[in-house]
Short mmCIF file of C-alpha atoms in Angstrom, two decimals:
data_model
loop_
_atom_site.label_atom_id
_atom_site.label_comp_id
_atom_site.label_asym_id
_atom_site.label_seq_id
_atom_site.Cartn_x
_atom_site.Cartn_y
_atom_site.Cartn_z
CA UNK A 350 -2.83 -84.92 27.17
CA UNK A 351 -6.18 -85.01 28.65
CA UNK A 352 -9.69 -82.69 26.54
CA UNK A 353 -8.89 -78.83 29.01
CA UNK A 354 -6.10 -78.98 28.12
CA UNK A 355 -5.85 -80.31 24.31
CA UNK A 356 -8.19 -77.45 23.93
CA UNK A 357 -6.66 -74.89 25.76
CA UNK A 358 -3.66 -76.51 22.53
CA UNK A 359 -6.32 -75.15 20.13
CA UNK A 360 -7.21 -72.12 22.06
CA UNK A 361 -3.29 -71.11 22.08
CA UNK A 362 -2.59 -72.11 18.25
CA UNK A 363 -6.41 -69.65 17.22
CA UNK A 364 -4.74 -66.44 19.20
CA UNK A 365 -1.19 -66.59 18.00
CA UNK A 366 -3.74 -67.10 14.04
CA UNK A 367 -6.30 -64.27 14.75
CA UNK A 368 -3.58 -61.49 16.32
CA UNK A 369 -1.05 -62.32 12.79
CA UNK A 370 -4.17 -62.36 10.36
CA UNK A 371 -3.76 -59.46 7.37
CA UNK A 372 -5.18 -57.11 9.29
CA UNK A 373 -5.34 -58.27 13.01
CA UNK A 374 -4.51 -56.60 15.77
CA UNK A 375 -0.61 -56.85 14.76
CA UNK A 376 -1.34 -55.36 11.47
CA UNK A 377 -2.59 -51.22 13.41
CA UNK A 378 0.25 -49.06 12.75
CA UNK A 379 -2.13 -45.96 13.60
CA UNK A 380 -5.33 -44.58 15.57
CA UNK A 381 -5.43 -41.07 13.77
CA UNK A 382 -8.28 -38.92 15.55
CA UNK A 383 -10.09 -36.22 13.03
CA UNK A 384 -11.74 -33.37 13.63
CA UNK A 385 -14.77 -31.72 11.01
CA UNK A 386 -12.10 -29.30 8.89
CA UNK A 387 -10.88 -31.95 6.36
CA UNK A 388 -7.67 -33.02 6.87
CA UNK A 389 -5.31 -35.40 4.93
CA UNK A 390 -3.58 -39.05 6.85
CA UNK A 391 0.33 -40.03 6.27
CA UNK A 392 0.52 -42.20 3.80
CA UNK A 393 -2.94 -42.61 2.96
CA UNK A 394 -4.70 -40.07 -0.40
CA UNK A 395 -7.68 -38.23 0.62
CA UNK A 396 -9.24 -35.66 2.95
CA UNK A 397 -11.03 -37.12 6.35
CA UNK A 398 -12.98 -35.89 8.79
CA UNK A 399 -15.69 -35.70 10.94
CA UNK A 400 -19.45 -35.89 10.21
CA UNK A 401 -22.50 -36.39 12.89
CA UNK A 402 -22.88 -39.23 10.54
CA UNK A 403 -19.60 -40.36 10.87
CA UNK A 404 -16.30 -39.98 8.74
CA UNK A 405 -16.07 -38.72 5.70
CA UNK A 406 -13.58 -38.76 2.39
CA UNK A 407 -12.71 -37.02 -0.23
CA UNK A 408 -11.31 -38.55 -2.99
CA UNK A 409 -10.47 -39.02 -6.52
CA UNK A 410 -10.43 -42.02 -8.53
CA UNK A 411 -6.88 -41.65 -9.10
CA UNK A 412 -6.30 -41.44 -5.80
CA UNK A 413 -7.45 -45.92 -5.49
CA UNK A 414 -9.02 -45.85 -2.09
CA UNK A 415 -11.82 -48.64 -2.45
CA UNK A 416 -15.06 -48.16 -0.02
CA UNK A 417 -17.29 -51.72 -1.21
CA UNK A 418 -16.60 -52.53 -4.16
CA UNK A 419 -15.65 -49.57 -6.68
CA UNK A 420 -13.38 -46.95 -6.78
CA UNK A 421 -14.22 -43.95 -4.44
CA UNK A 422 -14.27 -40.90 -7.01
CA UNK A 423 -15.58 -37.92 -4.96
CA UNK A 424 -17.14 -38.17 -1.58
CA UNK A 425 -18.38 -40.88 1.21
CA UNK A 426 -19.01 -41.45 4.64
CA UNK A 427 -18.59 -44.46 6.81
CA UNK A 428 -20.08 -45.42 10.30
CA UNK A 429 -18.03 -45.99 12.93
CA UNK A 430 -17.30 -49.19 14.56
CA UNK A 431 -20.12 -48.46 17.18
CA UNK A 432 -22.43 -48.50 14.54
CA UNK A 433 -24.63 -51.77 13.45
CA UNK A 434 -23.50 -50.68 9.96
CA UNK A 435 -20.15 -49.96 10.18
CA UNK A 436 -18.66 -48.71 7.11
CA UNK A 437 -13.75 -49.80 5.76
CA UNK A 438 -12.46 -48.51 3.07
CA UNK A 439 -9.41 -49.60 1.15
CA UNK A 440 -6.40 -48.39 0.18
CA UNK A 441 -4.36 -51.38 -1.46
CA UNK A 442 -3.70 -54.13 1.16
CA UNK A 443 -4.57 -51.35 3.71
CA UNK A 444 -7.65 -51.51 5.15
CA UNK A 445 -9.34 -47.81 7.40
CA UNK A 446 -11.66 -48.81 9.91
CA UNK A 447 -13.39 -45.37 11.33
CA UNK A 448 -13.52 -46.25 14.97
CA UNK A 449 -15.96 -44.20 18.01
CA UNK A 450 -14.59 -43.48 22.01
CA UNK A 451 -16.68 -41.13 23.48
CA UNK A 452 -18.42 -39.65 20.86
CA UNK A 453 -14.73 -39.34 19.43
CA UNK A 454 -13.45 -40.16 15.57
CA UNK A 455 -10.71 -42.12 14.39
CA UNK A 456 -9.46 -43.80 11.44
CA UNK A 457 -7.14 -47.34 11.81
CA UNK A 458 -5.07 -47.83 9.42
CA UNK A 459 -4.66 -51.85 8.95
CA UNK A 460 -1.34 -53.04 6.60
CA UNK A 461 -0.42 -56.35 6.33
CA UNK A 462 3.51 -55.08 5.84
CA UNK A 463 3.47 -53.52 9.01
CA UNK A 464 6.31 -54.28 11.02
CA UNK A 465 4.83 -55.93 14.48
CA UNK A 466 3.23 -58.46 12.10
CA UNK A 467 6.83 -59.24 10.10
CA UNK A 468 8.20 -59.76 13.14
CA UNK A 469 6.00 -61.78 14.69
CA UNK A 470 7.69 -65.04 15.83
CA UNK A 471 4.25 -66.49 18.24
CA UNK A 472 3.00 -65.54 21.73
CA UNK A 473 4.86 -66.81 24.94
CA UNK A 474 2.28 -68.99 27.57
CA UNK A 475 2.60 -70.72 30.66
CA UNK A 476 2.17 -74.87 30.80
CA UNK A 477 -1.82 -75.75 30.51
CA UNK A 478 -2.18 -76.38 34.65
CA UNK A 479 -5.36 -77.69 35.77
CA UNK A 480 -5.31 -76.07 39.12
CA UNK A 481 -5.24 -72.36 37.48
CA UNK A 482 -9.37 -73.28 36.73
CA UNK A 483 -11.02 -72.87 39.78
CA UNK A 484 -15.27 -72.43 40.47
CA UNK A 485 -16.70 -68.99 40.37
CA UNK A 486 -19.58 -67.24 41.38
CA UNK A 487 -20.70 -64.25 40.43
CA UNK A 488 -22.39 -61.55 41.93
CA UNK A 489 -24.18 -58.72 40.30
CA UNK A 490 -24.77 -55.17 41.47
CA UNK A 491 -27.84 -54.75 42.39
CA UNK A 492 -28.71 -51.07 41.35
CA UNK A 493 -27.27 -52.07 37.55
CA UNK A 494 -24.08 -51.67 35.71
CA UNK A 495 -21.36 -49.14 36.99
CA UNK A 496 -19.44 -46.92 35.89
CA UNK A 497 -15.53 -46.68 37.30
CA UNK A 498 -13.25 -44.60 35.54
CA UNK A 499 -9.52 -45.72 34.50
CA UNK A 500 -6.80 -45.11 33.01
CA UNK A 501 -6.34 -46.54 29.14
CA UNK A 502 -2.67 -46.92 27.80
CA UNK A 503 -2.88 -44.02 26.48
CA UNK A 504 -2.51 -41.60 29.03
CA UNK A 505 -6.81 -40.59 28.42
CA UNK A 506 -9.02 -41.36 31.46
CA UNK A 507 -12.41 -43.75 29.85
CA UNK A 508 -15.58 -44.75 31.84
CA UNK A 509 -15.19 -48.33 31.97
CA UNK A 510 -19.16 -50.56 32.84
CA UNK A 511 -19.06 -53.15 35.34
CA UNK A 512 -21.53 -55.66 35.89
CA UNK A 513 -20.63 -56.92 39.89
CA UNK A 514 -17.80 -59.22 41.26
CA UNK A 515 -16.91 -62.51 40.60
CA UNK A 516 -15.55 -64.58 43.90
CA UNK A 517 -13.01 -67.57 43.94
CA UNK A 518 -9.95 -68.96 46.26
CA UNK A 519 -7.11 -70.00 44.45
CA UNK A 520 -4.53 -72.36 46.88
CA UNK A 521 -7.09 -72.43 49.50
CA UNK A 522 -7.34 -68.86 49.57
CA UNK A 523 -10.42 -66.14 48.97
CA UNK A 524 -10.01 -63.52 46.00
CA UNK A 525 -12.34 -61.26 43.66
CA UNK A 526 -12.60 -59.44 41.06
CA UNK A 527 -14.85 -57.04 39.27
CA UNK A 528 -15.74 -58.20 35.97
CA UNK A 529 -18.52 -56.42 33.11
CA UNK A 530 -20.51 -58.25 30.68
CA UNK A 531 -19.47 -58.90 27.65
CA UNK A 532 -22.71 -58.14 25.48
CA UNK A 533 -26.43 -57.17 27.16
CA UNK A 534 -28.01 -59.35 29.76
CA UNK A 535 -26.93 -62.93 30.05
CA UNK A 536 -23.66 -62.30 28.47
CA UNK A 537 -20.31 -64.00 29.17
CA UNK A 538 -18.13 -61.46 32.11
CA UNK A 539 -14.92 -60.31 30.80
CA UNK A 540 -12.53 -58.22 33.33
CA UNK A 541 -8.93 -57.02 33.32
CA UNK A 542 -7.06 -58.27 35.20
CA UNK A 543 -3.03 -57.24 37.05
CA UNK A 544 -0.80 -59.72 39.03
CA UNK A 545 1.88 -59.64 41.13
CA UNK A 546 3.85 -60.81 37.83
CA UNK A 547 2.14 -58.61 35.69
CA UNK A 548 5.18 -56.26 34.32
CA UNK A 549 7.68 -58.98 34.66
CA UNK A 550 6.82 -62.44 34.12
CA UNK A 551 4.22 -61.28 32.22
CA UNK A 552 2.80 -58.18 30.15
CA UNK A 553 1.33 -55.11 32.80
CA UNK A 554 -2.23 -56.75 32.21
CA UNK A 555 -4.29 -59.25 31.16
CA UNK A 556 -7.72 -60.22 29.80
CA UNK A 557 -10.24 -62.65 31.23
CA UNK A 558 -13.51 -64.03 30.05
CA UNK A 559 -15.32 -66.58 31.58
CA UNK A 560 -18.83 -68.31 30.40
CA UNK A 561 -22.31 -67.15 30.82
CA UNK A 562 -23.38 -67.47 34.57
CA UNK A 563 -26.35 -69.88 35.37
CA UNK A 564 -29.15 -68.78 36.93
CA UNK A 565 -27.22 -69.36 40.90
CA UNK A 566 -24.37 -67.38 38.86
CA UNK A 567 -22.05 -70.36 38.67
CA UNK A 568 -19.79 -69.78 35.99
CA UNK A 569 -15.61 -70.87 35.69
CA UNK A 570 -12.72 -68.78 35.68
CA UNK A 571 -9.72 -70.48 33.97
CA UNK A 572 -6.71 -69.09 34.41
CA UNK A 573 -4.79 -71.04 31.31
CA UNK A 574 -7.10 -68.58 29.33
CA UNK A 575 -5.54 -65.54 30.48
CA UNK A 576 -4.68 -62.77 27.63
CA UNK A 577 -2.30 -60.12 26.17
CA UNK A 578 -4.70 -57.03 25.31
CA UNK A 579 -4.43 -55.92 22.03
CA UNK A 580 -1.85 -52.89 22.76
CA UNK A 581 0.97 -55.50 23.93
CA UNK A 582 0.71 -56.21 19.73
CA UNK A 583 1.14 -52.67 18.68
CA UNK A 584 0.75 -49.36 20.80
CA UNK A 585 -1.31 -47.96 18.50
CA UNK A 586 -4.52 -49.16 21.12
CA UNK A 587 -6.37 -47.29 24.03
CA UNK A 588 -5.97 -50.63 25.80
CA UNK A 589 -8.00 -49.91 29.67
CA UNK A 590 -6.10 -50.68 32.24
CA UNK A 591 -7.38 -53.06 35.89
CA UNK A 592 -10.25 -50.79 37.55
CA UNK A 593 -9.50 -50.69 41.25
CA UNK A 594 -9.15 -53.89 43.36
CA UNK A 595 -8.76 -56.01 40.11
CA UNK A 596 -4.50 -57.01 41.07
CA UNK A 597 -3.84 -60.20 42.95
CA UNK A 598 -1.41 -60.54 44.87
CA UNK A 599 -0.21 -63.59 44.06
CA UNK A 600 1.85 -64.43 40.15
CA UNK A 601 -0.58 -66.50 38.00
CA UNK A 602 1.44 -67.87 36.12
CA UNK A 603 -0.23 -69.36 34.02
CA UNK A 604 -2.27 -68.04 30.46
CA UNK A 605 -0.33 -65.31 28.35
CA UNK A 606 3.35 -63.62 28.69
CA UNK A 607 4.27 -61.46 26.56
CA UNK A 608 4.77 -61.39 22.17
CA UNK A 609 8.04 -63.09 20.50
CA UNK A 610 10.00 -61.34 17.69
CA UNK A 611 12.16 -63.65 17.09
CA UNK A 612 14.37 -66.58 18.18
CA UNK A 613 13.46 -70.21 19.43
CA UNK A 614 10.29 -71.77 20.02
CA UNK A 615 11.29 -72.62 23.40
CA UNK A 616 12.35 -70.50 26.83
CA UNK A 617 15.06 -71.97 28.07
CA UNK A 618 13.46 -72.08 32.03
CA UNK A 619 10.98 -74.57 29.82
CA UNK A 620 7.65 -72.03 28.97
CA UNK A 621 5.54 -73.01 26.34
CA UNK A 622 6.23 -70.19 23.48
CA UNK A 623 3.32 -70.11 21.01
CA UNK A 624 3.83 -69.63 17.35
CA UNK A 625 2.10 -68.81 14.75
#
């Protein structure tokens, strides 16, 4: 096994472990949008509402909600995930996470006993193939990051910040993809892509990440590490579809394919199926 293939094997194992963690993406059982009017959330005690500071919850000690290390007896405000001091709460083994999207606040419920997590049997992946790892060149937009509006899987259109394009060759043919920065200036790159296999051999779309480009924009696109979006594991996520132009006309038979729900650890066509 080559060093690259060995590193990829470790990556696939780490991916399966991450998504199947007690509060990983497989554990998400609900995303509940909140308003300024206090309301109940099914299966969770307390009254939940929105304030300018975050998600407000009111509960009695007997309800069993915990904020930090203490049982909640009264009111608490939990800053959302976009805040530098984001807050969470717990109800038994369930993790309650406030989120903010385009100014709206919601509470996400992560339950280790979620059916998606209990029935998870691994992630189907294509075998590692070095030809799917290719040099790429990143060119940033001269005007800086742009915002493009893309549909999300929950039916809403949302803005997506994009930083520029990568260009590369596969099988001798040139291609390009629009990408975002995973952080601020000088950060790694990330993208949402589809290809001719999407929706048939693979999930509807996948995510990619690329190392931070050097001063000349050079980086590496390794499609062996194309990975499933969170919404492939739970229908309560709001993943963006690929931006315009990010559908490759070829079938990318590399990277993660789909979520497995039981069954054998190897498919009949010989493609690897990495279990947790």
